[in-house]
Short mmCIF file of C-alpha atoms in Angstrom, two decimals:
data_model
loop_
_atom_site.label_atom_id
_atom_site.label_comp_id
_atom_site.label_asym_id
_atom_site.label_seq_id
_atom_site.Cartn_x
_atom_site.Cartn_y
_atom_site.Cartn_z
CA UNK A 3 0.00 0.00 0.00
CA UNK A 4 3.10 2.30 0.46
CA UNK A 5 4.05 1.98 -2.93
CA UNK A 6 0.96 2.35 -4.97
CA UNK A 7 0.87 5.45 -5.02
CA UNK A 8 4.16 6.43 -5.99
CA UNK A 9 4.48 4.01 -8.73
CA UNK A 10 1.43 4.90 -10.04
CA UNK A 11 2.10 8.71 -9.91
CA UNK A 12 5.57 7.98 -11.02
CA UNK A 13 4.02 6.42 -14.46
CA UNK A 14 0.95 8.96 -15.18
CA UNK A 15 3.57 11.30 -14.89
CA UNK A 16 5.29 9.72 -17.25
CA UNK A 17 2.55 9.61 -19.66
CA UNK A 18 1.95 13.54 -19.09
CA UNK A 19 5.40 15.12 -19.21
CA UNK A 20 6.34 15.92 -22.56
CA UNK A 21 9.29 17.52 -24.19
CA UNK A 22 8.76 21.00 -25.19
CA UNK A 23 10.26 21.71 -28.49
CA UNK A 24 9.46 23.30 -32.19
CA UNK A 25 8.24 22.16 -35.29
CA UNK A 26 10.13 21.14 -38.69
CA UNK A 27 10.03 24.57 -39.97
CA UNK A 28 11.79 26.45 -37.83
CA UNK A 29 14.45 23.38 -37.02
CA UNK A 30 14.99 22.41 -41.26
CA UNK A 31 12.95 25.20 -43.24
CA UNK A 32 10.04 24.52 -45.44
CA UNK A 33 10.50 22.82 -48.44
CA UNK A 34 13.74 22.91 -50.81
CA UNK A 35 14.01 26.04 -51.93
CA UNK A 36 13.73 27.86 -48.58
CA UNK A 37 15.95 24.72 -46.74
CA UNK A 38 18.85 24.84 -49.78
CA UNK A 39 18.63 28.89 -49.09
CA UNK A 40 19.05 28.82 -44.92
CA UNK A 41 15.52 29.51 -44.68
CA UNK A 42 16.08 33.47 -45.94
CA UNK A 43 13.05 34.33 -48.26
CA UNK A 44 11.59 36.54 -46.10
CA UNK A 45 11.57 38.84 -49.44
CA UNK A 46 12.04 36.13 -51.65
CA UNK A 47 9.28 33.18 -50.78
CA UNK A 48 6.20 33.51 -53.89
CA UNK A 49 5.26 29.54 -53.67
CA UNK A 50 3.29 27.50 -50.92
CA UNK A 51 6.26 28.51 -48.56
CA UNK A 52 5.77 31.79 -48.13
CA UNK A 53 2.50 31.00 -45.60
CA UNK A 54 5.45 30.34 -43.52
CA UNK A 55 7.91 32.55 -44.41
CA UNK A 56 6.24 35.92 -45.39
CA UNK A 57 2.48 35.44 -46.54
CA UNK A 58 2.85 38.86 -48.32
CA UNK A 59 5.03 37.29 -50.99
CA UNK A 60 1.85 34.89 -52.18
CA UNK A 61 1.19 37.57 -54.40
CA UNK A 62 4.53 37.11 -56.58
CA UNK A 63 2.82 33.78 -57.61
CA UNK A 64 2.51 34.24 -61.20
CA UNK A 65 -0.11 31.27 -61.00
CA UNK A 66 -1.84 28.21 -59.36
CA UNK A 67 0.79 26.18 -57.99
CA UNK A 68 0.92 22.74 -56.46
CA UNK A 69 3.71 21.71 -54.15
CA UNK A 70 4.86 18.29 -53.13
CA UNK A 71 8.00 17.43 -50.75
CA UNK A 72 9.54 15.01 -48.72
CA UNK A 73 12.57 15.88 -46.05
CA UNK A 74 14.81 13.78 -43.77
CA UNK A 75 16.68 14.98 -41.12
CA UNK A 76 19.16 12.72 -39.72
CA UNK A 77 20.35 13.72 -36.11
CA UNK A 78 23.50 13.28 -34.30
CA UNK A 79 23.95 14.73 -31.46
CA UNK A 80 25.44 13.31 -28.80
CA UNK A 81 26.81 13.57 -24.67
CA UNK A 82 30.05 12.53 -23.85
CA UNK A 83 30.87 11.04 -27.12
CA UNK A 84 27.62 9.03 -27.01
CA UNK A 85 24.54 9.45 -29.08
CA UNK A 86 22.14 10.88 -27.31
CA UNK A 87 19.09 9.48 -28.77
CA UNK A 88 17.49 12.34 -30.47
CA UNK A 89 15.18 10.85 -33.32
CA UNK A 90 15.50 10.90 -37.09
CA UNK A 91 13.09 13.78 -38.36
CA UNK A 92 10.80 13.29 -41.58
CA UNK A 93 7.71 13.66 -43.35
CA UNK A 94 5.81 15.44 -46.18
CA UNK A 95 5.62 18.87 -46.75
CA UNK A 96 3.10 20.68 -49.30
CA UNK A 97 0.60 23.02 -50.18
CA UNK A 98 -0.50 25.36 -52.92
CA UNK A 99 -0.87 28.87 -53.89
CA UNK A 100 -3.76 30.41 -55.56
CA UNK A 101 -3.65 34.07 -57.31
CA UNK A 102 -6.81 36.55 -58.61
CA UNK A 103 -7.83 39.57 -58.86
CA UNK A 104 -11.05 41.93 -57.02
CA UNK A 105 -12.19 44.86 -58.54
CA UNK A 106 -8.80 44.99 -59.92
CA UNK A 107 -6.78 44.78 -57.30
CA UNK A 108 -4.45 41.70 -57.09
CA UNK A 109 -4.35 38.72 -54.30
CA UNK A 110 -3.70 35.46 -53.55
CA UNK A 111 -4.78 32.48 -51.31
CA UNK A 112 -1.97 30.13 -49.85
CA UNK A 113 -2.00 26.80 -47.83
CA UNK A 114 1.11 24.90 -46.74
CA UNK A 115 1.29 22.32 -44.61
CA UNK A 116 4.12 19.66 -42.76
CA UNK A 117 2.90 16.22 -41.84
CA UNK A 118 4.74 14.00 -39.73
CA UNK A 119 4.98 10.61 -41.32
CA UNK A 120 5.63 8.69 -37.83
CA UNK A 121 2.83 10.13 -36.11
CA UNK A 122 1.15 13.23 -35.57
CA UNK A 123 2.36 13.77 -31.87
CA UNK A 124 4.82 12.19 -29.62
CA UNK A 125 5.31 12.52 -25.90
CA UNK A 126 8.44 11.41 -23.92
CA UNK A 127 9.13 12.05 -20.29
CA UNK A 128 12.40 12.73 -18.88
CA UNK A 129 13.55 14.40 -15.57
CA UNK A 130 14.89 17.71 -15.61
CA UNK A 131 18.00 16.29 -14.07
CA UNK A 132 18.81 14.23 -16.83
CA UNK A 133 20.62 15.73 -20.05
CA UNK A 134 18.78 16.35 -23.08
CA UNK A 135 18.40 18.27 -26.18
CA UNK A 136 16.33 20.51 -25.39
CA UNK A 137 15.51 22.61 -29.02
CA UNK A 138 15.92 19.79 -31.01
CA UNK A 139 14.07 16.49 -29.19
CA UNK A 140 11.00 15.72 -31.60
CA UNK A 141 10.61 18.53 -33.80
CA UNK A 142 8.93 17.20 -36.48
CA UNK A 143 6.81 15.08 -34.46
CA UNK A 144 3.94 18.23 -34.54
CA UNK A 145 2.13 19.00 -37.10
CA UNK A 146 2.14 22.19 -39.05
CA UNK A 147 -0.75 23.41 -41.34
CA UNK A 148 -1.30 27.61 -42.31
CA UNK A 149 -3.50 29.23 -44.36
CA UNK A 150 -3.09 32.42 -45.69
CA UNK A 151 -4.00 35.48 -48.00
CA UNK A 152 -2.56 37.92 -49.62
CA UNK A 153 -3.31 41.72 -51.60
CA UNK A 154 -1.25 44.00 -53.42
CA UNK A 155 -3.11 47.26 -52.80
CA UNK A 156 -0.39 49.03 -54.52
CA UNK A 157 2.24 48.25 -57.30
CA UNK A 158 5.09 48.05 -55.16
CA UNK A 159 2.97 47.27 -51.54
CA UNK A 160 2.23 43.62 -50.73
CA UNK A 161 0.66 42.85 -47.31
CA UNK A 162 -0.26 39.53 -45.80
CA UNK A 163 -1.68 37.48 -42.98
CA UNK A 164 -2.88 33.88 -42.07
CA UNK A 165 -3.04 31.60 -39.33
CA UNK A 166 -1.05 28.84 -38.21
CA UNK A 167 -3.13 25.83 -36.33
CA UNK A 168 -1.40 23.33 -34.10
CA UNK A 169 -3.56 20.71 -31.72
CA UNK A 170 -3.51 20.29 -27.87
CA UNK A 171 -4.68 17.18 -25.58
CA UNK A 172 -7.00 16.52 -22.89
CA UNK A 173 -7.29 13.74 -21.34
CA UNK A 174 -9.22 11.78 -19.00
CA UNK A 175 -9.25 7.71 -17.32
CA UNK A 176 -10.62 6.47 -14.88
CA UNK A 177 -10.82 3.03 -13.57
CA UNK A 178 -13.35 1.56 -11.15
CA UNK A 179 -14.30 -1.80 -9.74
CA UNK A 180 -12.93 -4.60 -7.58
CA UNK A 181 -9.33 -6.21 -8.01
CA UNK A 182 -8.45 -9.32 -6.38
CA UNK A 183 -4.69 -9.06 -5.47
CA UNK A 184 -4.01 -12.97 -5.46
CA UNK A 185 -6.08 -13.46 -8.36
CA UNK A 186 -5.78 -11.01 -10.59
CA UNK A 187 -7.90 -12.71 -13.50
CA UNK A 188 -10.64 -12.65 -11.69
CA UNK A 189 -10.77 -8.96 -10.75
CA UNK A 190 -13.74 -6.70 -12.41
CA UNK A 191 -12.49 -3.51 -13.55
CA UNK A 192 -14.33 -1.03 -16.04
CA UNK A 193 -12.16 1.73 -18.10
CA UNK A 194 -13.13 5.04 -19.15
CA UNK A 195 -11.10 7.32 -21.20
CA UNK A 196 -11.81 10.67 -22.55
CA UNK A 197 -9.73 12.73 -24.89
CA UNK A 198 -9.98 15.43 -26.87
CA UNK A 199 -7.77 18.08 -29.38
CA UNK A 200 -8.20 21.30 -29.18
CA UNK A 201 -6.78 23.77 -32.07
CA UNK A 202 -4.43 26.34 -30.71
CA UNK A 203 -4.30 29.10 -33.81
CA UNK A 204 -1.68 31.79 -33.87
CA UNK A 205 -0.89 34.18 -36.69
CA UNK A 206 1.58 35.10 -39.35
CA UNK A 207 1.81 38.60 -40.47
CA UNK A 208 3.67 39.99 -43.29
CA UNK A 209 4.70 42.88 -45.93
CA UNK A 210 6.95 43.09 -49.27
CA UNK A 211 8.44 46.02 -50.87
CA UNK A 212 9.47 46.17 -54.71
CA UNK A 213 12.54 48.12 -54.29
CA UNK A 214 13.29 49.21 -57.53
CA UNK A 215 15.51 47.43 -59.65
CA UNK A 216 17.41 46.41 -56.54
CA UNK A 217 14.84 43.60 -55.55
CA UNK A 218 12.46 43.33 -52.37
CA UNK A 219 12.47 44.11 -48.68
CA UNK A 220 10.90 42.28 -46.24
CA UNK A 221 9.35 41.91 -43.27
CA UNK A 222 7.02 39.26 -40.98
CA UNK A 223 5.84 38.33 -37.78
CA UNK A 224 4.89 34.61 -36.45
CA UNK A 225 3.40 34.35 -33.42
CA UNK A 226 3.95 32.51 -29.77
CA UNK A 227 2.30 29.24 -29.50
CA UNK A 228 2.33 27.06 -27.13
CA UNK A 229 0.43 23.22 -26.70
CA UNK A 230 -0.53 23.05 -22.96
CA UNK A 231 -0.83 19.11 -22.15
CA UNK A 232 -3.46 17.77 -19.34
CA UNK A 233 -4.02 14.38 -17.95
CA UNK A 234 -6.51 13.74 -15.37
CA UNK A 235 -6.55 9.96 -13.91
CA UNK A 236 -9.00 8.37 -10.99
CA UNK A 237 -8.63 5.13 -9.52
CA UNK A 238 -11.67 4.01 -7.61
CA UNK A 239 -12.45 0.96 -6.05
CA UNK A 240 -12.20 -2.00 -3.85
CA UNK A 241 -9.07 -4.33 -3.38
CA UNK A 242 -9.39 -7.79 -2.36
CA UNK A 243 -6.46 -8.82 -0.39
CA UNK A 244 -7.18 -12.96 0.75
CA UNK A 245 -10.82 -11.82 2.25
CA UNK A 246 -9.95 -8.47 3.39
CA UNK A 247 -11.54 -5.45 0.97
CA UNK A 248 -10.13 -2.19 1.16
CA UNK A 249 -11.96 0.69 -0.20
CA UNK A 250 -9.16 2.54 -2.53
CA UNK A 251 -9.06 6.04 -4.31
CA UNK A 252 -6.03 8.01 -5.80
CA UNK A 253 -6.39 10.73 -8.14
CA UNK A 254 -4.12 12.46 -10.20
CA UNK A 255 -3.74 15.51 -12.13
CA UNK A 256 -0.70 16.50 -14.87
CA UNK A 257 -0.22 20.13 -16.08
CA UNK A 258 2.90 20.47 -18.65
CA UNK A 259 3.43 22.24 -22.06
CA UNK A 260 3.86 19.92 -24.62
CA UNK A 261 5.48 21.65 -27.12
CA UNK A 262 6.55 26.08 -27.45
CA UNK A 263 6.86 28.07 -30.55
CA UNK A 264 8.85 31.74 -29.64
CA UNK A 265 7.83 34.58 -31.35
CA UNK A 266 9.72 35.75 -33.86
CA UNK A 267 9.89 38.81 -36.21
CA UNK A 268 11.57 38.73 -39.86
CA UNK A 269 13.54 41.60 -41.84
CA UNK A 270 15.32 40.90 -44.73
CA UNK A 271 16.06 41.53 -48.78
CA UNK A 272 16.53 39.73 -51.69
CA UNK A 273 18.66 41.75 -53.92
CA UNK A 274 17.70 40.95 -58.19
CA UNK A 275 19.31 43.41 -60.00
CA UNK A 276 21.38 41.03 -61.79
CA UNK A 277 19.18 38.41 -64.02
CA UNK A 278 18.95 35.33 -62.46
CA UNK A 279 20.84 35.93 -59.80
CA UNK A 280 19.56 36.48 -56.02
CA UNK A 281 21.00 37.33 -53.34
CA UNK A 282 19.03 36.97 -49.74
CA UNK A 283 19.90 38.53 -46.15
CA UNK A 284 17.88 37.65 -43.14
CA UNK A 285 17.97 39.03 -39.65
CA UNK A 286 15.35 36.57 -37.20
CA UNK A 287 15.09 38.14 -33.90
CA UNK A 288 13.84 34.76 -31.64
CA UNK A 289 11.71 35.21 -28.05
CA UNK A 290 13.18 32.63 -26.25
CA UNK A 291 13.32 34.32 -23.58
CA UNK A 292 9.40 33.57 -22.88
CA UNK A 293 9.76 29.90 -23.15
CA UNK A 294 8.28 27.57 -20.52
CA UNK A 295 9.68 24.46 -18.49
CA UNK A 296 8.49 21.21 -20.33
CA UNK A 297 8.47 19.87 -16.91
CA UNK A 298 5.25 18.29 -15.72
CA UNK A 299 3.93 19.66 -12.73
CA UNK A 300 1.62 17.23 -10.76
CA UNK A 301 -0.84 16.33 -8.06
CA UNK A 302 -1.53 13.54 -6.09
CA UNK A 303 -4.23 11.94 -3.94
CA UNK A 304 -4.75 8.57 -1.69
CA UNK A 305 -7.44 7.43 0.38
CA UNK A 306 -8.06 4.32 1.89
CA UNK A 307 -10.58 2.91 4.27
CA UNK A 308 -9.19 -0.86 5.60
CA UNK A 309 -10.97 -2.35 8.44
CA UNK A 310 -10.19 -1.84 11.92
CA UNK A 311 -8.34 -5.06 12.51
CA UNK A 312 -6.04 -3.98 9.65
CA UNK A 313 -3.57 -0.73 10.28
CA UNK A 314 -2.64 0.77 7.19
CA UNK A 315 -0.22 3.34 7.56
CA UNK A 316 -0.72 5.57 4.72
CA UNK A 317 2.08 8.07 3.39
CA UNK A 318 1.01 11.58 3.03
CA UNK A 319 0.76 12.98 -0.97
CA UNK A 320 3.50 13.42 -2.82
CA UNK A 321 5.06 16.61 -3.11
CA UNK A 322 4.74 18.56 -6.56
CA UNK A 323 7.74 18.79 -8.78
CA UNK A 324 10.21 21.62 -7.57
CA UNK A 325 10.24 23.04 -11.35
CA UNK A 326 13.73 25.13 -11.57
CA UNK A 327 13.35 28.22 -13.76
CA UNK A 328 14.40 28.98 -16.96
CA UNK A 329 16.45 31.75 -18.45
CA UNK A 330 16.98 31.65 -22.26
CA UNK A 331 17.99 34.16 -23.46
CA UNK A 332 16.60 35.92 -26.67
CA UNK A 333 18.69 35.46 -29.81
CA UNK A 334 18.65 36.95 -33.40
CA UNK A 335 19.82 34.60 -36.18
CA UNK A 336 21.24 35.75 -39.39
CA UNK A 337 20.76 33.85 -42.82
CA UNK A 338 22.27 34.33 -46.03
CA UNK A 339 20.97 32.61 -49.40
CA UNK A 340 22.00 32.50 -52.87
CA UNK A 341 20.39 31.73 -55.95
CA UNK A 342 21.50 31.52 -60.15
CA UNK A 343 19.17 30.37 -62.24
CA UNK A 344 21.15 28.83 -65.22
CA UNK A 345 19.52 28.86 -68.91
CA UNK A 346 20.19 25.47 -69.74
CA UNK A 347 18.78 24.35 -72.94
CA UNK A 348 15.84 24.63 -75.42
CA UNK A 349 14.54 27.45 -77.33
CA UNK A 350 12.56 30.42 -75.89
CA UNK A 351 9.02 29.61 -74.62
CA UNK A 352 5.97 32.03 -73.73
CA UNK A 353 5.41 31.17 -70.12
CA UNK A 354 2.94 32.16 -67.83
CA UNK A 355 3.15 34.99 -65.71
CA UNK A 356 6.76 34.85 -66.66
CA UNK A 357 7.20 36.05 -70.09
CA UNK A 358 9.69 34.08 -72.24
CA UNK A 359 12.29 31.56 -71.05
CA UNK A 360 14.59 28.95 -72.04
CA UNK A 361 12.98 25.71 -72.18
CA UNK A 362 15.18 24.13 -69.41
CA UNK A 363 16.62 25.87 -66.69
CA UNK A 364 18.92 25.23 -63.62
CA UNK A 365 18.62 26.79 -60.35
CA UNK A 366 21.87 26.37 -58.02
CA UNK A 367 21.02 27.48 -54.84
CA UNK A 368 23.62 27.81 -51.32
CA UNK A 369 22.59 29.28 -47.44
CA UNK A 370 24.14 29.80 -44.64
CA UNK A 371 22.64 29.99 -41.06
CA UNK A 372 24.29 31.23 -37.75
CA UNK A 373 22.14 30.09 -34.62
CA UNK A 374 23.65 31.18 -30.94
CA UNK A 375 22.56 29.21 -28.45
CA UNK A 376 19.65 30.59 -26.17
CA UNK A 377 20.32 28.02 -23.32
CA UNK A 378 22.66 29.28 -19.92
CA UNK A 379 25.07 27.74 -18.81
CA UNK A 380 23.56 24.51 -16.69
CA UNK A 381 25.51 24.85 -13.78
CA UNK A 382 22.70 23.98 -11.45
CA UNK A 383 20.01 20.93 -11.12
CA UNK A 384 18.83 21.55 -14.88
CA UNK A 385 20.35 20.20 -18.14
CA UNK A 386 19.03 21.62 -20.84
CA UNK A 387 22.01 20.45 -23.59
CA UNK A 388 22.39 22.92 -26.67
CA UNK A 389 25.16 24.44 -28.83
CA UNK A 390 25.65 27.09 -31.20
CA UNK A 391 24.32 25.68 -34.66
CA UNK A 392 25.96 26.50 -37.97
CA UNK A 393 24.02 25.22 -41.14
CA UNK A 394 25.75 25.01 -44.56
CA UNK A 395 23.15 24.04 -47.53
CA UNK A 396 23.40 23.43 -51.02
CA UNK A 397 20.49 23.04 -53.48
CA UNK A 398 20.12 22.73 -57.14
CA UNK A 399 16.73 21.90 -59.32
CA UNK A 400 15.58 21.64 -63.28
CA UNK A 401 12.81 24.18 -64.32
CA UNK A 402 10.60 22.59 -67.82
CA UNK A 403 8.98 25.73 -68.69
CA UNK A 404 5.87 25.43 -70.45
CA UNK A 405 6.37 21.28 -71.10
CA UNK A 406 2.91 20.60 -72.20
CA UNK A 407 -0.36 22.81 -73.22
CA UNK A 408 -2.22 21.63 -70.43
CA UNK A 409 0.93 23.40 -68.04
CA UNK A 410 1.17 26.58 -69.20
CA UNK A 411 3.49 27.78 -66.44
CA UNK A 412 6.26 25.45 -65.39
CA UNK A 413 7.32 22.40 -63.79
CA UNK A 414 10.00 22.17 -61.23
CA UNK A 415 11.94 19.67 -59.48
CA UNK A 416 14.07 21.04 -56.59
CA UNK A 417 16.78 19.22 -54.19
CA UNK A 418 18.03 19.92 -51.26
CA UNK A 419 20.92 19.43 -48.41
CA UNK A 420 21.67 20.57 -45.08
CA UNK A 421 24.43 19.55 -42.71
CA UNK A 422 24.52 21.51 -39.10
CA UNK A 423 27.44 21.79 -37.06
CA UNK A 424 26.88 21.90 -33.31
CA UNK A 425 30.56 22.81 -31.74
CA UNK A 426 31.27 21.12 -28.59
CA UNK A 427 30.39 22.65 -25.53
CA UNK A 428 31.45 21.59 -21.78
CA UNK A 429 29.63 22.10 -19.13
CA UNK A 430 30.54 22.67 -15.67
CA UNK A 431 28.15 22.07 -12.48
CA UNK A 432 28.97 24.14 -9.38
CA UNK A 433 28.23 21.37 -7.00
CA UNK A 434 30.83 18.64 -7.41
CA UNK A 435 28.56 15.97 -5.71
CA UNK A 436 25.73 16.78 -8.71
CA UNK A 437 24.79 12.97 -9.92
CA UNK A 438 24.95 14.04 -13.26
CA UNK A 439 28.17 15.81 -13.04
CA UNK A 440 30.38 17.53 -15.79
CA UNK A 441 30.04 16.76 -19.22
CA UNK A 442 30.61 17.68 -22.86
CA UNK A 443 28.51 18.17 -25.98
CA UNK A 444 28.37 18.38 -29.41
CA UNK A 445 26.89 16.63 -32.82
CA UNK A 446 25.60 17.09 -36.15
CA UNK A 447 22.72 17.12 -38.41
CA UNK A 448 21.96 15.81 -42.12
CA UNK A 449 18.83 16.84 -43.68
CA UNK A 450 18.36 15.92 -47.21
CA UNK A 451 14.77 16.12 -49.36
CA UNK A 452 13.34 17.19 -52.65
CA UNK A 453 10.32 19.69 -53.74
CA UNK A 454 8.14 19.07 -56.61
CA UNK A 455 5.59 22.24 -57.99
CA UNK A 456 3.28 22.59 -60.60
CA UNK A 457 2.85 25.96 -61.69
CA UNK A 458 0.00 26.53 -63.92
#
C-alpha cells in the first residue's frame, strides 16, 4: 500500500510530461528552396512557402501552384561522445498557392502544410535532471498546417496574414471496480477514457516592398504558440487482499506544455538586380526568452478505508515537482541565401506569368545559417544540452517551362541538403557531488529532401 501510489504517480507522470520543443520549420525550413537557401526568403518566398515565411510574398505567384516534398533529417547529437538518442526527423511537406484579382486589385490564397509521417504527436518524459536536447528532441513530431491570404493594394505594396493551427490534448481515465490481489484474473475492472484536441491558432503577419531594380524588402511576424498538455486519472475501487476489501481512491492531475513556438519577427532583402541571380539577407530576432519548463507539474491523492483489525499506515501525498526556472535568453539569427538560375537548354518559350524563357533551366542554390545558443550555462540541477548551430546548404533543381499545353506555367523539381554543425560545448556544475556531473557536448545534423511544384 506504500508503494501504490508512488508508482502509479511515477508512471501517469510519465505519460503527461512531454518535451517541449518546435516544429520542422523552424528546425529544417520549409520545403527545398527555402531549406537549400538557410531559410532566408523573407523577401524572396512567392510559392506554398511563403504562408510560412512571409504570406505577403503569395502575391509574386505568377499562377496556381501545387507543391509536393519530402525531407529527412538525420540527427546526431550526442553527450560525452555518445549518441544521445534524439530521433530521425521526416515527413511530407506541401501546399499550394492560388492568385486573382477583385475589382482589380491583385491577391492570392496560400496553404502549406508539414505532416509527420511517424505520427502526428509524440510525448516522452524525462527528468529535468537528466541531459537532453532541449531545441531539437522531436521537432517534427507536430504537425504544421497555415492558411493564408494575400493583396497587393499598390504596385510596389504587398501585405499579408494567415493563421497557423497546431492541436492540444485533454485527457481523461478512470478506472473503477474490484481487483483481487491474489487473483488477478478474476478482478472486475471497467475503463473510461476521454480525450480530446483542441486547435491552438496563432498568426503570421507579413509585408513586401518592390525596391526598384534592386529587388524586395521584407518583413514578418509569427506568433507565440504554445500546446498546454493535461491528464486527469481516478482510480476508484475496492481491493481484495485474501478476504480483506479495502476501499481505494487516488487521483491524479498532470499540467505540462507539450510543445513552445517563440515569437519571432523577420527583416530581410533579396537583392535581383542582376538576371537570375539572387542574393538573400535575413535578420530573425527569436523570443526565447518567454519559453516555458516542459516539466510536468503534478498532483496527487490517496485514500483508503481498511478495516479496523487492519492498520494501514498511509504516506502523506507526494510533493509537486520543484520546477527550476528557466532563463533563455533571446537570440537573433542571421541567414544568407544564394540563388543563379542557369539557362540550360531549349529554345525560348511564352510562359505564364513569366514572359519568355529557355525551355530548361537550372537553379543552383547555397545558405548559410548562424544560430547562438539561447540556453545558460547549466551549472545547477537543470540540463538543458544545446550548442551554437551552424548550417551550410546546397540546393540545385531543373525548371521545364511550359512542357505541355495543359501546363502553361512550369514544372520544377528542386533538391536539397543541409548539414549543421553543433561545436562542442562543456559544461561545468557548481556542485561537485551533482549525480549528473560535468560533461561535454556536441553533434551534427543531415537533412536531405526534394520539392516538386506545378505551376499553372
Amino acid at each position: 500500500m506504500r508503494r501504490l501510489p508512488c508508482a502509479a504517480a511515477a508512471l501517469l507522470s510519465l505519460a503527461a510530461a512531454g518535451r517541449a520543443r518546435a516544429h520542422a520549420p523552424d528546425a529544417y525550413g520549409l520545403g527545398s528552396r527555402g531549406a537549400s537557401m538557410g531559410g532566408a526568403l523573407v523577401a524572396d518566398a512567392t510559392d506554398f512557402s511563403a504562408s510560412y515565411y512571409n504570406p505577403a510574398g503569395l502575391c509574386g505567384a505568377t499562377g496556381l501552384g501545387l507543391s509536393i516534398g519530402y525531407g529527412y533529417a538525420s540527427n546526431r547529437l550526442r553527450t560525452n561522445g555518445r549518441d544521445s538518442g534524439v530521433r530521425d526527423v521526416h515527413g511530407l511537406a506541401g501546399g499550394l498557392v492560388v492568385p486573382g484579382e477583385v475589382l482589380g486589385v491583385p491577391f492570392a490564397l496560400g496553404l502549406a502544410t508539414f505532416l509527420p509521417d511517424d505520427g502526428l504527436s509524440r510525448i516522452e518524459a524525462i527528468r529535468q535532471e537528466t541531459p537532453r536536447w532541449e531545441l531539437y528532441d522531436d521537432r517534427l513530431s507536430i504537425l504544421f498546417l497555415a492558411a493564408s491570404v494575400a493583396v497587393r493594394p499598390l504596385p510596389f505594396l504587398e501585405l499579408g496574414g494567415g493563421v497557423a493551427f497546431l492541436a492540444s490534448t485533454r485527457g481523461r481515465f478512470a478506472v473503477t471496480g474490484r481487483a483481487d490481489a491474489l487473483s488477478p484474473y478474476d478482478s472486475a475492472l471497467r475503463h473510461e477514457v476521454d480525450a480530446d484536441l483542441t486547435s491552438i491558432r496563432y498568426p503570421h503577419l507579413g509585408a513586401r516592398v518592390r525596391a526598384g531594380e534592386l529587388g524586395f524588402v521584407g518583413i514578418a511576424y509569427r506568433g507565440e504558440a504554445k500546446l498546454p498538455l493535461a491528464i486527469d486519472a481516478r482510480l476508484q475501487g475496492v481491493v481484495d487482499f485474501a478476504g480483506i476489501e479495502v476501499p481505494l481512491l487516488y487521483e491524479l492531475e498532470s499540467r505540462t506544455v507539450d510543445a513552445f513556438l517563440p515569437r519571432q519577427v523577420v527583416v530581410g532583402a533579396s537583392f535581383q538586380r542582376i538576371r537570375g541571380l539572387r542574393v538573400n539577407l535575413d535578420v530573425t530576432w527569436v523570443n526565447w526568452s518567454a519559453y516555458e519548463s516542459p516539466v510536468a507539474r503534478t498532483r496527487a491523492h490517496l485514500e483508503a478505508a481498511p478495516p479496523p483489525e487492519v492498520p494501514i499506515d498511509l504516506p502523506d501525498d507526494p510533493r509537486p515537482t520543484a520546477v527550476a526556472p528557466l532563463r533563455f535568453g533571446d537570440r537573433f539569427v542571421p541567414r544568407l541565401g544564394v540563388e543563379y538560375v542557369i539557362p540550360a537548354a531549349g529554345g525560348l518559350r511564352k510562359v505564364a506569368g513569366q514572359g519568355e524563357r529557355r525551355a530548361i533551366e537550372i537553379p543552383l542554390r547555397a545558405g548559410y545559417v548562424y544560430e547562438r545558443s539561447p540556453v545558460p550555462p547549466q551549472k545547477g540541477v537543470t540540463n538543458y544540452v544545446d550548442a551554437d548551430r551552424h548550417t551550410m546548404s546546397l540546393g540545385a533543381g531543373v525548371v521545364l517551362n511550359r512542357p505541355l499545353e495543359e501546363l502553361p506555367g512550369s514544372l520544377r523539381i528542386d533538391l536539397h541538403g543541409q548539414l549543421s554543425v553543433l561545436p562542442e560545448v562543456v559544461v561545468e556544475k557548481d556542485n561537485p557531488a551533482d549525480f549528473v556531473g560535468d560533461y561535454r557536448a556536441d553533434g551534427t545534423m543531415l537533412n536531405l529532401g526534394a520539392t516538386v511544384t506545378a505551376a499553372f
